[in-house]
JSON list of C-alpha atoms in Angstrom, two decimals:
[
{"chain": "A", "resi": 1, "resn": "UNK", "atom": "CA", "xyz": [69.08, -19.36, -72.54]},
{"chain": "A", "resi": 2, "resn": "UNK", "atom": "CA", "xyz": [70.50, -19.51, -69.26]},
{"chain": "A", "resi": 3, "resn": "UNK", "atom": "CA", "xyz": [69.22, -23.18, -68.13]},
{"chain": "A", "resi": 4, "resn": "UNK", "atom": "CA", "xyz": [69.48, -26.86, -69.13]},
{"chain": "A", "resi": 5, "resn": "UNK", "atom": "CA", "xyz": [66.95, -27.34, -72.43]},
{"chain": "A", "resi": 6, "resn": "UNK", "atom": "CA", "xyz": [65.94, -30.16, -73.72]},
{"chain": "A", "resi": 7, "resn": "UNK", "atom": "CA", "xyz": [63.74, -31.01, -77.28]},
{"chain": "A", "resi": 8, "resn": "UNK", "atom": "CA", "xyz": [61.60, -32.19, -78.14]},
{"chain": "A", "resi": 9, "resn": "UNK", "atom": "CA", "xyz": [59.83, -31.69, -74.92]},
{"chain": "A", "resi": 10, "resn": "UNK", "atom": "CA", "xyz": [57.22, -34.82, -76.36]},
{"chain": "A", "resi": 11, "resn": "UNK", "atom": "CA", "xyz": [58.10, -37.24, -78.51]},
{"chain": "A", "resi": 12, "resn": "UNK", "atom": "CA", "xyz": [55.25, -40.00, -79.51]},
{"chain": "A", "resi": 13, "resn": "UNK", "atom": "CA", "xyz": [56.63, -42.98, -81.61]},
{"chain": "A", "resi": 14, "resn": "UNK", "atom": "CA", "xyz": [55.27, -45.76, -83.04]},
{"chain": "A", "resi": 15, "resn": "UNK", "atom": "CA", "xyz": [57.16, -49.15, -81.40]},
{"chain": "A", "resi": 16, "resn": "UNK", "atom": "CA", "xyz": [60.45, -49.77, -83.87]},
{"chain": "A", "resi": 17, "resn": "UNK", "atom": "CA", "xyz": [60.78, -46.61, -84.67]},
{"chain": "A", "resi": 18, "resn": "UNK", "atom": "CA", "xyz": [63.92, -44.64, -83.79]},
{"chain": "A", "resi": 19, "resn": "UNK", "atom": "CA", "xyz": [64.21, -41.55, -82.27]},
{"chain": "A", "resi": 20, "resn": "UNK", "atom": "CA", "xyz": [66.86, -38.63, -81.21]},
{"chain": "A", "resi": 21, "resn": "UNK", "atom": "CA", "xyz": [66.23, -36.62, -77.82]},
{"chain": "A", "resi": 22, "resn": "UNK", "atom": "CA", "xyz": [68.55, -33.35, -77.67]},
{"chain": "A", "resi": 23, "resn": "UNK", "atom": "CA", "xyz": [69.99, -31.96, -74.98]},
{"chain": "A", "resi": 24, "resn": "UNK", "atom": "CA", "xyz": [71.33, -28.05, -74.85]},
{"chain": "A", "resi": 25, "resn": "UNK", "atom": "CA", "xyz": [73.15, -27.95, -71.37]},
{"chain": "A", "resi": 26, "resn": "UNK", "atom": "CA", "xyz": [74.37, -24.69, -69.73]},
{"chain": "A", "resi": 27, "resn": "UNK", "atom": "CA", "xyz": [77.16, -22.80, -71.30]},
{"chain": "A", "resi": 28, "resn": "UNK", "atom": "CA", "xyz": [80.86, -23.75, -70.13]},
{"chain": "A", "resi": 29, "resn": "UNK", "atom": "CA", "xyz": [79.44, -27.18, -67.78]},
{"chain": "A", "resi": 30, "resn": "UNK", "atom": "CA", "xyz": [81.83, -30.01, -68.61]},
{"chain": "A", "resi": 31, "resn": "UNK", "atom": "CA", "xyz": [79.69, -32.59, -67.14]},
{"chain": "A", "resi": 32, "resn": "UNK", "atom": "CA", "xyz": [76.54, -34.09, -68.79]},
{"chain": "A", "resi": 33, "resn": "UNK", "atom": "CA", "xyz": [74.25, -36.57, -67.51]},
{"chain": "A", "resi": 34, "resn": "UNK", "atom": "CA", "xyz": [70.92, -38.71, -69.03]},
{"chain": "A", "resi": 35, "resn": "UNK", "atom": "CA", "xyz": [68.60, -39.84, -66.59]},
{"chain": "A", "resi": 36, "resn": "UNK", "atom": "CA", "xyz": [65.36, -41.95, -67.37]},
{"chain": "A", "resi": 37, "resn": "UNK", "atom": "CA", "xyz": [62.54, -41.22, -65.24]},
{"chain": "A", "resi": 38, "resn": "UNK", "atom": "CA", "xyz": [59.39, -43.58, -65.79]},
{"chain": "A", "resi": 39, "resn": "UNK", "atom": "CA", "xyz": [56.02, -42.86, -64.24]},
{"chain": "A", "resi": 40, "resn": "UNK", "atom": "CA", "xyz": [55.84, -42.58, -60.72]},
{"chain": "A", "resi": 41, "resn": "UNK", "atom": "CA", "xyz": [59.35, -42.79, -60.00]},
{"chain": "A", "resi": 42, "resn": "UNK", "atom": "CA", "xyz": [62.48, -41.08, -59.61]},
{"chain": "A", "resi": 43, "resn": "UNK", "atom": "CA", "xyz": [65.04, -40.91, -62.59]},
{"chain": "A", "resi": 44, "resn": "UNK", "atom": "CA", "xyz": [67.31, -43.30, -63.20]},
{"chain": "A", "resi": 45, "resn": "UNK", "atom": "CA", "xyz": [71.32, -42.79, -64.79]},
{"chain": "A", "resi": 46, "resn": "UNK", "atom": "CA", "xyz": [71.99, -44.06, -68.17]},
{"chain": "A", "resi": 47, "resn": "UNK", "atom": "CA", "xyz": [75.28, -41.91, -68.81]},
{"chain": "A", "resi": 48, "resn": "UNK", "atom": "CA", "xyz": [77.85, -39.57, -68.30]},
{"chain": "A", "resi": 49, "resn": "UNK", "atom": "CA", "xyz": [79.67, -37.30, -70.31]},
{"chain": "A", "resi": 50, "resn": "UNK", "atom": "CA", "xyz": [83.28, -35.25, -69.38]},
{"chain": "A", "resi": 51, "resn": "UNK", "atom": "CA", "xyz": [82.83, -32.94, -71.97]},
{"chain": "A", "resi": 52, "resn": "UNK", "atom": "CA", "xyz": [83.18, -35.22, -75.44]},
{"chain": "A", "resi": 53, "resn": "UNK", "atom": "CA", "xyz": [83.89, -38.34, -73.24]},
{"chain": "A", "resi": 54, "resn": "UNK", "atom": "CA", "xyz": [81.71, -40.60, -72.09]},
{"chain": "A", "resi": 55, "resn": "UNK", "atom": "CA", "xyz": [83.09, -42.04, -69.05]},
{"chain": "A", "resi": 56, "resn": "UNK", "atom": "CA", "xyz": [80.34, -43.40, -67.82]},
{"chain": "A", "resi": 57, "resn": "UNK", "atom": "CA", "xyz": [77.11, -45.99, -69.43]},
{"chain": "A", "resi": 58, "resn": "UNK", "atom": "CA", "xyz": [76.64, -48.45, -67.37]},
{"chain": "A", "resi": 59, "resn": "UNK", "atom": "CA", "xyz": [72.67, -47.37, -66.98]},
{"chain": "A", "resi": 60, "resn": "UNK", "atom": "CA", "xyz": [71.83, -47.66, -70.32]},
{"chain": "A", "resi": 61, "resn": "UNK", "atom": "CA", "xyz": [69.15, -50.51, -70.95]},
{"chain": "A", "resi": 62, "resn": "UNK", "atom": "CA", "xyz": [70.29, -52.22, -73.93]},
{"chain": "A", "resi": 63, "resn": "UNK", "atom": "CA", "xyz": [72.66, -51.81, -76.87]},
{"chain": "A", "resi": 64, "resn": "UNK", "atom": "CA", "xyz": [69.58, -50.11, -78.41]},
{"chain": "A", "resi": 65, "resn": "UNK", "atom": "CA", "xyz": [70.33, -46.86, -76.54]},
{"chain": "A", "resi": 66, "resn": "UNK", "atom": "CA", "xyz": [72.94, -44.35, -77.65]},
{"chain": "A", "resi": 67, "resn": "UNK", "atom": "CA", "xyz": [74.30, -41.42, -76.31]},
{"chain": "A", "resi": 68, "resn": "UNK", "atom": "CA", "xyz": [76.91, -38.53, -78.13]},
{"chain": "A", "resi": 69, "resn": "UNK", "atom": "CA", "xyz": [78.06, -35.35, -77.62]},
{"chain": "A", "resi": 70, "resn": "UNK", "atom": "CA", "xyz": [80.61, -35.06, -80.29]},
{"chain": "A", "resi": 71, "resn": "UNK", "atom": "CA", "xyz": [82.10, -31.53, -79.43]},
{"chain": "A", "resi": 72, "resn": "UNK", "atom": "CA", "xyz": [81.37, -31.41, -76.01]},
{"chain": "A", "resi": 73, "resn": "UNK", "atom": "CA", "xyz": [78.28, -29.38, -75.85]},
{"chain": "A", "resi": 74, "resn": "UNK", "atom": "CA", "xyz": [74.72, -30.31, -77.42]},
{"chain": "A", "resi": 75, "resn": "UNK", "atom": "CA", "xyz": [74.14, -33.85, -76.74]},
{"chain": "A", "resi": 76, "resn": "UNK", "atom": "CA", "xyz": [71.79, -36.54, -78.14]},
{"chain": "A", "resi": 77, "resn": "UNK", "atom": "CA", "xyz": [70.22, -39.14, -76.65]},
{"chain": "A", "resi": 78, "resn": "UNK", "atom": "CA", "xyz": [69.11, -41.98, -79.60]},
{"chain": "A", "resi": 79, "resn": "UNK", "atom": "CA", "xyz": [66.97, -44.79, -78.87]},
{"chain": "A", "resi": 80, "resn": "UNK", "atom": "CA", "xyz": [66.62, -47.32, -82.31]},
{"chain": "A", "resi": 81, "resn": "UNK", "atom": "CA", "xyz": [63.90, -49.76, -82.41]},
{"chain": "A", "resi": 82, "resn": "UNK", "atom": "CA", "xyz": [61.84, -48.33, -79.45]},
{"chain": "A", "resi": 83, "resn": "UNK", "atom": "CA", "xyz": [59.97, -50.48, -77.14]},
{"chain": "A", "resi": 84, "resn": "UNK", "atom": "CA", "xyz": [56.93, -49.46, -75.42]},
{"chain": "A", "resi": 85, "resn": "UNK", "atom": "CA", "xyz": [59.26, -50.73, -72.27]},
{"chain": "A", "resi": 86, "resn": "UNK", "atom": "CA", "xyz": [60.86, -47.14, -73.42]},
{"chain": "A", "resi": 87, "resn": "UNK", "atom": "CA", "xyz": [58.35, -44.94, -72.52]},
{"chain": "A", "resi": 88, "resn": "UNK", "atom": "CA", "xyz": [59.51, -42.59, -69.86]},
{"chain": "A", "resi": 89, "resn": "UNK", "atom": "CA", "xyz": [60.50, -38.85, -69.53]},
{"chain": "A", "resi": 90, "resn": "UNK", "atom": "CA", "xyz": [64.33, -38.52, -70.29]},
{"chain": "A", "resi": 91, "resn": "UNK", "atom": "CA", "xyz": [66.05, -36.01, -68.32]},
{"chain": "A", "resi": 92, "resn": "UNK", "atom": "CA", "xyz": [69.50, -34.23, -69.04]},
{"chain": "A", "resi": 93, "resn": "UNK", "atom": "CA", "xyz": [71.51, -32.64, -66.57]},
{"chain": "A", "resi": 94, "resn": "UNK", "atom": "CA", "xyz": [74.83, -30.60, -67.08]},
{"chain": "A", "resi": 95, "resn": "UNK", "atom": "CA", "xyz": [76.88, -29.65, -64.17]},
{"chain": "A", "resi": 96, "resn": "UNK", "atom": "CA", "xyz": [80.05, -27.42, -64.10]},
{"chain": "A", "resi": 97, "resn": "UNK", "atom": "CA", "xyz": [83.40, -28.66, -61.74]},
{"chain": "A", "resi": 98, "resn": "UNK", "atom": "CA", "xyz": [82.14, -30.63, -58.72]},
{"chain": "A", "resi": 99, "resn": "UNK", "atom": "CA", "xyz": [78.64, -29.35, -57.88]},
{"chain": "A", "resi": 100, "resn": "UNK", "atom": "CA", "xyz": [75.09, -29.84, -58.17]},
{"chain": "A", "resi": 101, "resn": "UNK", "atom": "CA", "xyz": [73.56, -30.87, -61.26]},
{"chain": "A", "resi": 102, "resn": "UNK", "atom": "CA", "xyz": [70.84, -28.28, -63.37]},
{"chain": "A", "resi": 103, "resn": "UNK", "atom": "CA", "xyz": [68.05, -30.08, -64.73]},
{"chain": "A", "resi": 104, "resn": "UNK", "atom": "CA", "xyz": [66.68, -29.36, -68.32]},
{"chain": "A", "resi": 105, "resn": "UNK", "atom": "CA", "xyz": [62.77, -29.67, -68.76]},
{"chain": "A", "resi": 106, "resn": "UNK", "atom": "CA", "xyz": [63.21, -33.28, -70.17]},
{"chain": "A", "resi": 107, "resn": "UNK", "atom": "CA", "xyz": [61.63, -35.09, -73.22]},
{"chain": "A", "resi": 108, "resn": "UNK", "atom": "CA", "xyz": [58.77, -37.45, -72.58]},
{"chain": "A", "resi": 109, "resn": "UNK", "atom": "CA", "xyz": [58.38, -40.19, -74.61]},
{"chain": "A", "resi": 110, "resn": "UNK", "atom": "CA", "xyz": [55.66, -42.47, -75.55]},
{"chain": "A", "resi": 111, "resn": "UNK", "atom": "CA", "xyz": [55.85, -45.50, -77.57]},
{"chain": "A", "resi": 112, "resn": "UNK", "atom": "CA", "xyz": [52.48, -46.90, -79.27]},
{"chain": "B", "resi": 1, "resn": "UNK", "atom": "CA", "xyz": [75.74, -50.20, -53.04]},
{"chain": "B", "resi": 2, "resn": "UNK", "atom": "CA", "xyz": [73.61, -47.15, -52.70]},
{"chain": "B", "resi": 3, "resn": "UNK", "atom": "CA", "xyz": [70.32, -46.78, -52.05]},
{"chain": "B", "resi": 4, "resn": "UNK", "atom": "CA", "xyz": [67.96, -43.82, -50.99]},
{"chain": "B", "resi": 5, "resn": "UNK", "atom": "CA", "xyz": [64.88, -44.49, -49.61]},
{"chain": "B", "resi": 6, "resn": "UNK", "atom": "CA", "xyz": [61.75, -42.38, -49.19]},
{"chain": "B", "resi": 7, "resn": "UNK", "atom": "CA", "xyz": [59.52, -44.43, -47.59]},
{"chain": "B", "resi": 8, "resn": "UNK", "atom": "CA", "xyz": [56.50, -41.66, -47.55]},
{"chain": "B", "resi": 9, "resn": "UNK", "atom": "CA", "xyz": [54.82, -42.42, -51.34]},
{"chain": "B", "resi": 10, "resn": "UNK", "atom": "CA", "xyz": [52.32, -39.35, -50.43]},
{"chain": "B", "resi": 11, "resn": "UNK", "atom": "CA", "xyz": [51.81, -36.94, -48.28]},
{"chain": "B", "resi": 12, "resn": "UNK", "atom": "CA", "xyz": [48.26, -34.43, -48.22]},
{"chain": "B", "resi": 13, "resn": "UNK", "atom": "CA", "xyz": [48.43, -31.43, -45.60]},
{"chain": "B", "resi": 14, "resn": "UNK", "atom": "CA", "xyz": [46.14, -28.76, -45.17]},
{"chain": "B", "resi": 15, "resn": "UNK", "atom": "CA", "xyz": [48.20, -25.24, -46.16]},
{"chain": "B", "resi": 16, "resn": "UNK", "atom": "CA", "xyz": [49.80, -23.91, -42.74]},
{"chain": "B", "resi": 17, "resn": "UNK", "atom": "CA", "xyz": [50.29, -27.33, -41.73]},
{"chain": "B", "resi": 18, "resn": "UNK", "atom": "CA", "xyz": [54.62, -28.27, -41.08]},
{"chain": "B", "resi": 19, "resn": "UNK", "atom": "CA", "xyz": [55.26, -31.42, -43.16]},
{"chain": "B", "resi": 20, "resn": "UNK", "atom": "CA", "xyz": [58.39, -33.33, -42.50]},
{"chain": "B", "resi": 21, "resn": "UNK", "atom": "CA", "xyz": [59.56, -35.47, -45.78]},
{"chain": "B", "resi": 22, "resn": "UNK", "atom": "CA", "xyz": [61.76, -38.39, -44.65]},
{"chain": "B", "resi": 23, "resn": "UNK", "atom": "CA", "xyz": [64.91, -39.72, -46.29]},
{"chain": "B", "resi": 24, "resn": "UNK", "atom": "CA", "xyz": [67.31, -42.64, -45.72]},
{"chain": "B", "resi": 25, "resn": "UNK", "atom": "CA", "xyz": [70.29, -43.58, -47.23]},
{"chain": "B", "resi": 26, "resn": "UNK", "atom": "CA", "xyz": [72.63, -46.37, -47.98]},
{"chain": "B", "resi": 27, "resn": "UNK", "atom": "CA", "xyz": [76.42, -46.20, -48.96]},
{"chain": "B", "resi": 28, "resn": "UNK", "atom": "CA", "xyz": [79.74, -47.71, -48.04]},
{"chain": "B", "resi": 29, "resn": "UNK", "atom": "CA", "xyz": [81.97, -44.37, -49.28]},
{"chain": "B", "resi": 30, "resn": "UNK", "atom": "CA", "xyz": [83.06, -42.19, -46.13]},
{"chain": "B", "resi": 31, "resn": "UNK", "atom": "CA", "xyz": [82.82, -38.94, -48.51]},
{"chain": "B", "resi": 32, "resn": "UNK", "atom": "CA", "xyz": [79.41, -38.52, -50.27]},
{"chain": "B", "resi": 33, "resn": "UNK", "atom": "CA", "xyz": [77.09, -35.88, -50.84]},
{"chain": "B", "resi": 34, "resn": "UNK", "atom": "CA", "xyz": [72.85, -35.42, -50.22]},
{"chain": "B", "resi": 35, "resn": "UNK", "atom": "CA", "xyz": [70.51, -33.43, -52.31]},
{"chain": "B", "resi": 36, "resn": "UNK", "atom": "CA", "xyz": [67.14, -32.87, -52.31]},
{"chain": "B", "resi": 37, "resn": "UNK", "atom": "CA", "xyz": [65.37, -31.68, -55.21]},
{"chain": "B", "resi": 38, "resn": "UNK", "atom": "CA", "xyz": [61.25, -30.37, -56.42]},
{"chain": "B", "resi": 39, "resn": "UNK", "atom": "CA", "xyz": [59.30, -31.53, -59.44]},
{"chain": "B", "resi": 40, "resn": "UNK", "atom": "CA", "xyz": [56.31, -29.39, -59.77]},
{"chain": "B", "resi": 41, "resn": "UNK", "atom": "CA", "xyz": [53.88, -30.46, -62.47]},
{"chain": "B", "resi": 42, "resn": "UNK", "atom": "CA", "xyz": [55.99, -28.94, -65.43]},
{"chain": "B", "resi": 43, "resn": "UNK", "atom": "CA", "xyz": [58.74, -31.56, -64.30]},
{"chain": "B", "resi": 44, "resn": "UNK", "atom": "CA", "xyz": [61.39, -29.74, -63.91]},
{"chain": "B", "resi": 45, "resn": "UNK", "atom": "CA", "xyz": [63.82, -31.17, -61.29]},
{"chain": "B", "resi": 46, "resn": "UNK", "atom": "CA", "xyz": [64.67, -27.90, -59.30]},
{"chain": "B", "resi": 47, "resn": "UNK", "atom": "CA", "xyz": [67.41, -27.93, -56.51]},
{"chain": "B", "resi": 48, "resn": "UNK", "atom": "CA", "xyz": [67.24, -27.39, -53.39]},
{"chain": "B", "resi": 49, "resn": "UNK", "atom": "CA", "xyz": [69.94, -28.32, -50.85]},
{"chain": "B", "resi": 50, "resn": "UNK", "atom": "CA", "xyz": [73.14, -30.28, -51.43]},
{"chain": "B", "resi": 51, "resn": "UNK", "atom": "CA", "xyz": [74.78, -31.37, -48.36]},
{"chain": "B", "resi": 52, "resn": "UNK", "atom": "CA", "xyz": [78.20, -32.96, -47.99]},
{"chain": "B", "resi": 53, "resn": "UNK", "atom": "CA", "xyz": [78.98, -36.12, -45.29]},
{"chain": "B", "resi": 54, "resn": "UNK", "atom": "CA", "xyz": [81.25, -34.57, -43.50]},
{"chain": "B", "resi": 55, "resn": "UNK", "atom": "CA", "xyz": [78.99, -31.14, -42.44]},
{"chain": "B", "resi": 56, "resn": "UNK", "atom": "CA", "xyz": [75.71, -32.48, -40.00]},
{"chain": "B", "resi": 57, "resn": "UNK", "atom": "CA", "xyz": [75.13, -28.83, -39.17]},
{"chain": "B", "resi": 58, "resn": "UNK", "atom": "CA", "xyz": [71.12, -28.28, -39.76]},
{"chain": "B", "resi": 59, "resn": "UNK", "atom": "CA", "xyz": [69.84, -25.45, -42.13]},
{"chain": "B", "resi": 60, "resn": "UNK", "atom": "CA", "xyz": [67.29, -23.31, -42.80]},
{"chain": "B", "resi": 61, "resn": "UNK", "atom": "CA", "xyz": [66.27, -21.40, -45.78]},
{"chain": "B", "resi": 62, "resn": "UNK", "atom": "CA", "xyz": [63.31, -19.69, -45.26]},
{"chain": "B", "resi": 63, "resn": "UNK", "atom": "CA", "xyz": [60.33, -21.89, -44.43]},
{"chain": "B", "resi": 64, "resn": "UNK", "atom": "CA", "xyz": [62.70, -24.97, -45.04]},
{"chain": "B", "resi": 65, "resn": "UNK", "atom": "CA", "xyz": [65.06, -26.72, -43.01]},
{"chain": "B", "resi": 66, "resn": "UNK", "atom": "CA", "xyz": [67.12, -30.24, -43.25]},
{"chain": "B", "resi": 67, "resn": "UNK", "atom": "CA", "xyz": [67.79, -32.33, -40.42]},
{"chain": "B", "resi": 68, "resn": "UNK", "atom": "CA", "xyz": [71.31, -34.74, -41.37]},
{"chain": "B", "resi": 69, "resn": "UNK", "atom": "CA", "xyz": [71.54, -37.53, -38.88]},
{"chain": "B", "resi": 70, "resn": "UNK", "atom": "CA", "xyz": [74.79, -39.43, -39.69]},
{"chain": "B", "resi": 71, "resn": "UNK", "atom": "CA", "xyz": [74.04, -42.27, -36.72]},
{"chain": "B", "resi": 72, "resn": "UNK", "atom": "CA", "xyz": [70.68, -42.98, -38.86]},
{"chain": "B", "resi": 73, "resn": "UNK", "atom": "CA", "xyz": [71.61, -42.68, -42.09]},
{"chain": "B", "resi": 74, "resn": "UNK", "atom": "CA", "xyz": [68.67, -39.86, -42.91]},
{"chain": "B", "resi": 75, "resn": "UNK", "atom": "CA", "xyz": [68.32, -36.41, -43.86]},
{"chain": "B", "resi": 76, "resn": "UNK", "atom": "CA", "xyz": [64.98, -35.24, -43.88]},
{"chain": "B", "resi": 77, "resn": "UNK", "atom": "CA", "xyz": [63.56, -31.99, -44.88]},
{"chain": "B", "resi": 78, "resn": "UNK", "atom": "CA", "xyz": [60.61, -30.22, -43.28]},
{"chain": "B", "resi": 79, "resn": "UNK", "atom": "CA", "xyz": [58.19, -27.11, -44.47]},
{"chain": "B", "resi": 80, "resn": "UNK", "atom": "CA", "xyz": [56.69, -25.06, -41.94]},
{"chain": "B", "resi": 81, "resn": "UNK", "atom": "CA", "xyz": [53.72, -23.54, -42.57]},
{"chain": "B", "resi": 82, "resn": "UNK", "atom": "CA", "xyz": [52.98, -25.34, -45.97]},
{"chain": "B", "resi": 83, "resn": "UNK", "atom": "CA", "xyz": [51.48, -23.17, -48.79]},
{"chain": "B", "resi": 84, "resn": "UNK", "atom": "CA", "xyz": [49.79, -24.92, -51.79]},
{"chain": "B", "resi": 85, "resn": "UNK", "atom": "CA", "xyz": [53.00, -23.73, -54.32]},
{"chain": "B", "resi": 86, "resn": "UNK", "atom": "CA", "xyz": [54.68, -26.04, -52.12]},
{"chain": "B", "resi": 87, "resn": "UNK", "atom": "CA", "xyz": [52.86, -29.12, -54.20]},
{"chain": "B", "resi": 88, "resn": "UNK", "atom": "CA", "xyz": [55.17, -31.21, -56.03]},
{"chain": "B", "resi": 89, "resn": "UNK", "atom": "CA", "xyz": [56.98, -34.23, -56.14]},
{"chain": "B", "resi": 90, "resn": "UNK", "atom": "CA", "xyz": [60.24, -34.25, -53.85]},
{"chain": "B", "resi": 91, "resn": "UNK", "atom": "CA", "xyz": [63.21, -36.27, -54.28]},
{"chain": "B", "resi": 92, "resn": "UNK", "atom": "CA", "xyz": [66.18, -37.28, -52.11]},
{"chain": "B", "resi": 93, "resn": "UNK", "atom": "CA", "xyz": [69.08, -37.98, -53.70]},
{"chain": "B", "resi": 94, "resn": "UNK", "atom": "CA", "xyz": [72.64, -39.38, -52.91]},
{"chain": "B", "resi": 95, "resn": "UNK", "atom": "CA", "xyz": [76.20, -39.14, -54.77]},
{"chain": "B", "resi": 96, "resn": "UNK", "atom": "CA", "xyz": [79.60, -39.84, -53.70]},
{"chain": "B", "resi": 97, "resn": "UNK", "atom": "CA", "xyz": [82.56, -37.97, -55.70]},
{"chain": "B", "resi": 98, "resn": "UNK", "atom": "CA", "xyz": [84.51, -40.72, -57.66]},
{"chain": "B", "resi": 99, "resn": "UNK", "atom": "CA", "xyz": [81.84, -42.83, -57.44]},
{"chain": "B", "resi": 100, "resn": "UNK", "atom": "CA", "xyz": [81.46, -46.83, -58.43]},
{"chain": "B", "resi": 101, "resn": "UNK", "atom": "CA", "xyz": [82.54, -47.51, -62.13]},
{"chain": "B", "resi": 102, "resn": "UNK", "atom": "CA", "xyz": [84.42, -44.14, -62.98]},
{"chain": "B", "resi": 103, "resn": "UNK", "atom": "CA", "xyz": [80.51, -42.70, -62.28]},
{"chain": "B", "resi": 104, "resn": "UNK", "atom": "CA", "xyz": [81.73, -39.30, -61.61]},
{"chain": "B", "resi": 105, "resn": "UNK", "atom": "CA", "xyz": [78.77, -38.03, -59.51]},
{"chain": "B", "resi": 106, "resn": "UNK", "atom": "CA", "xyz": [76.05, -39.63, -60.85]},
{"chain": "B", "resi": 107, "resn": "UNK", "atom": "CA", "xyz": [72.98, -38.79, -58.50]},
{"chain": "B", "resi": 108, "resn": "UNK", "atom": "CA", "xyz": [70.78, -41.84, -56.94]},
{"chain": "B", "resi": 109, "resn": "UNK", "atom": "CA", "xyz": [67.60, -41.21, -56.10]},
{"chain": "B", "resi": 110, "resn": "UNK", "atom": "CA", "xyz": [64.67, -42.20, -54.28]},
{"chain": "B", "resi": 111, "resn": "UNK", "atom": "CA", "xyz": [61.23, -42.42, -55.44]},
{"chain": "B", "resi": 112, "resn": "UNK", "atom": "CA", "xyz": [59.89, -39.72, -54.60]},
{"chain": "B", "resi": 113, "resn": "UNK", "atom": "CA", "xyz": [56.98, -38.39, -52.14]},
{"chain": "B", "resi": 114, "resn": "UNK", "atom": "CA", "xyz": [54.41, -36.50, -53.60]},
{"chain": "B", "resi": 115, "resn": "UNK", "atom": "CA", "xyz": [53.30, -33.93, -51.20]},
{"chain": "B", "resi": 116, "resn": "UNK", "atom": "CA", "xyz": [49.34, -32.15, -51.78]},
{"chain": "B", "resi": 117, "resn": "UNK", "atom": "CA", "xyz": [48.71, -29.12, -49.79]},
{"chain": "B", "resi": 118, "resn": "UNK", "atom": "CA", "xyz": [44.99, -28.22, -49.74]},
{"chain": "B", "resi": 119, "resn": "UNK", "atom": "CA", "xyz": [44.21, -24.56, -49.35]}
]
């Protein structure tokens, strides 16, 4: 496809569980992005990827989140032992050189 | 640090109606760039306008326009003549090339102001 996608679009877990968001950015964009966005405001950065490298994740929460993107594509966002402090929509962005970022769909999570 | 700040939570106009959407921001770096972006109900961040620190020239794109005020620190958008597609949640956002901690680019954003137009 030709934009950012993102799956599952909903995830519902049960607190403790873990679980794996994916992330499908745009063809040939070396720069990835996670954002968390929880109700009623605007997303937040966890990290940042330079094609396999991530340079960047100072915004994750806790050691419980976990970002990879192993051959500098697809990329997974993994969350172990959710929280219902975790529920939020999880955006992914990919962005090619130095301009703005393209926004996938996003995966919205809910912890019971 | 950086900070955006959209101090409008929500906004309801009646369709035809020119809504302005206000946006101030906060950062030390001389170089830095402004977006604003839409989040209609399927959530989608779309973009909109990116602006860089150094250009203060207004635009217009069709029934939108942006109004960058260095000496204030804002850059607010306005719709003339508001149609109902224009519903959505907007978002100001602010990132600065090379940013704190190796960032990259990383976007801040502001909270958002949900705008309603009525038909």
């Amino acid at each position: 496809g030709a934009g950012v996608s993102q799956s599952p679009r909903y995830k519902v877990a049960k607190r403790g569980q873990d679980v794996a968001l994916r992330c499908d950015p745009i063809s040939g964009h070396v720069s990835l992005f996670w954002y968390q966005q929880a109700l009623g405001q605007g997303p937040e950065f966890l990290t940042y990827f330079q094609n396999e490298a991530q340079l960047d994740k100072s915004g994750l929460p806790s050691d419980r989140f976990f970002a990879e993107r192993p051959e500098g594509s697809v990329s997974t966002l993994k969350i172990q032992r959710t929280q219902q402090e975790d529920s939020a929509v999880y955006l992914c962005a990919s962005r090619p050189a130095r301009n703005e970022q393209f926004f996938g769909p996003g995966t919205r999570l809910t912890v019971l | 640090a950086q900070k955006v700040t959209q101090a409008q939570t929500e906004i309801s106009v009646v369709e035809k109606e020119d809504v302005t959407l206000d946006c101030v921001y906060e950062t030390r770096d001389t170089t830095y760039y402004l977006f604003w972006y839409k989040q209609p109900p399927s959530g989608e961040l779309v973009f909109l306008i990116r602006r860089n620190s150094f250009d203060e020239q207004n635009e217009i794109s069709g029934r939108y326009s942006w109004n960058f005020q260095k000496s204030t620190s804002s850059f607010n958008f306005t719709i003339t003549a508001s149609q109902v597609v224009d519903s959505a949640v907007y978002f100001c956002a602010l990132t600065s090339q090379g940013g704190y901690g190796g960032s990259q680019g990383n976007l801040i954003f502001g909270k958002g102001t949900k705008l309603s137009v009525k038909p």
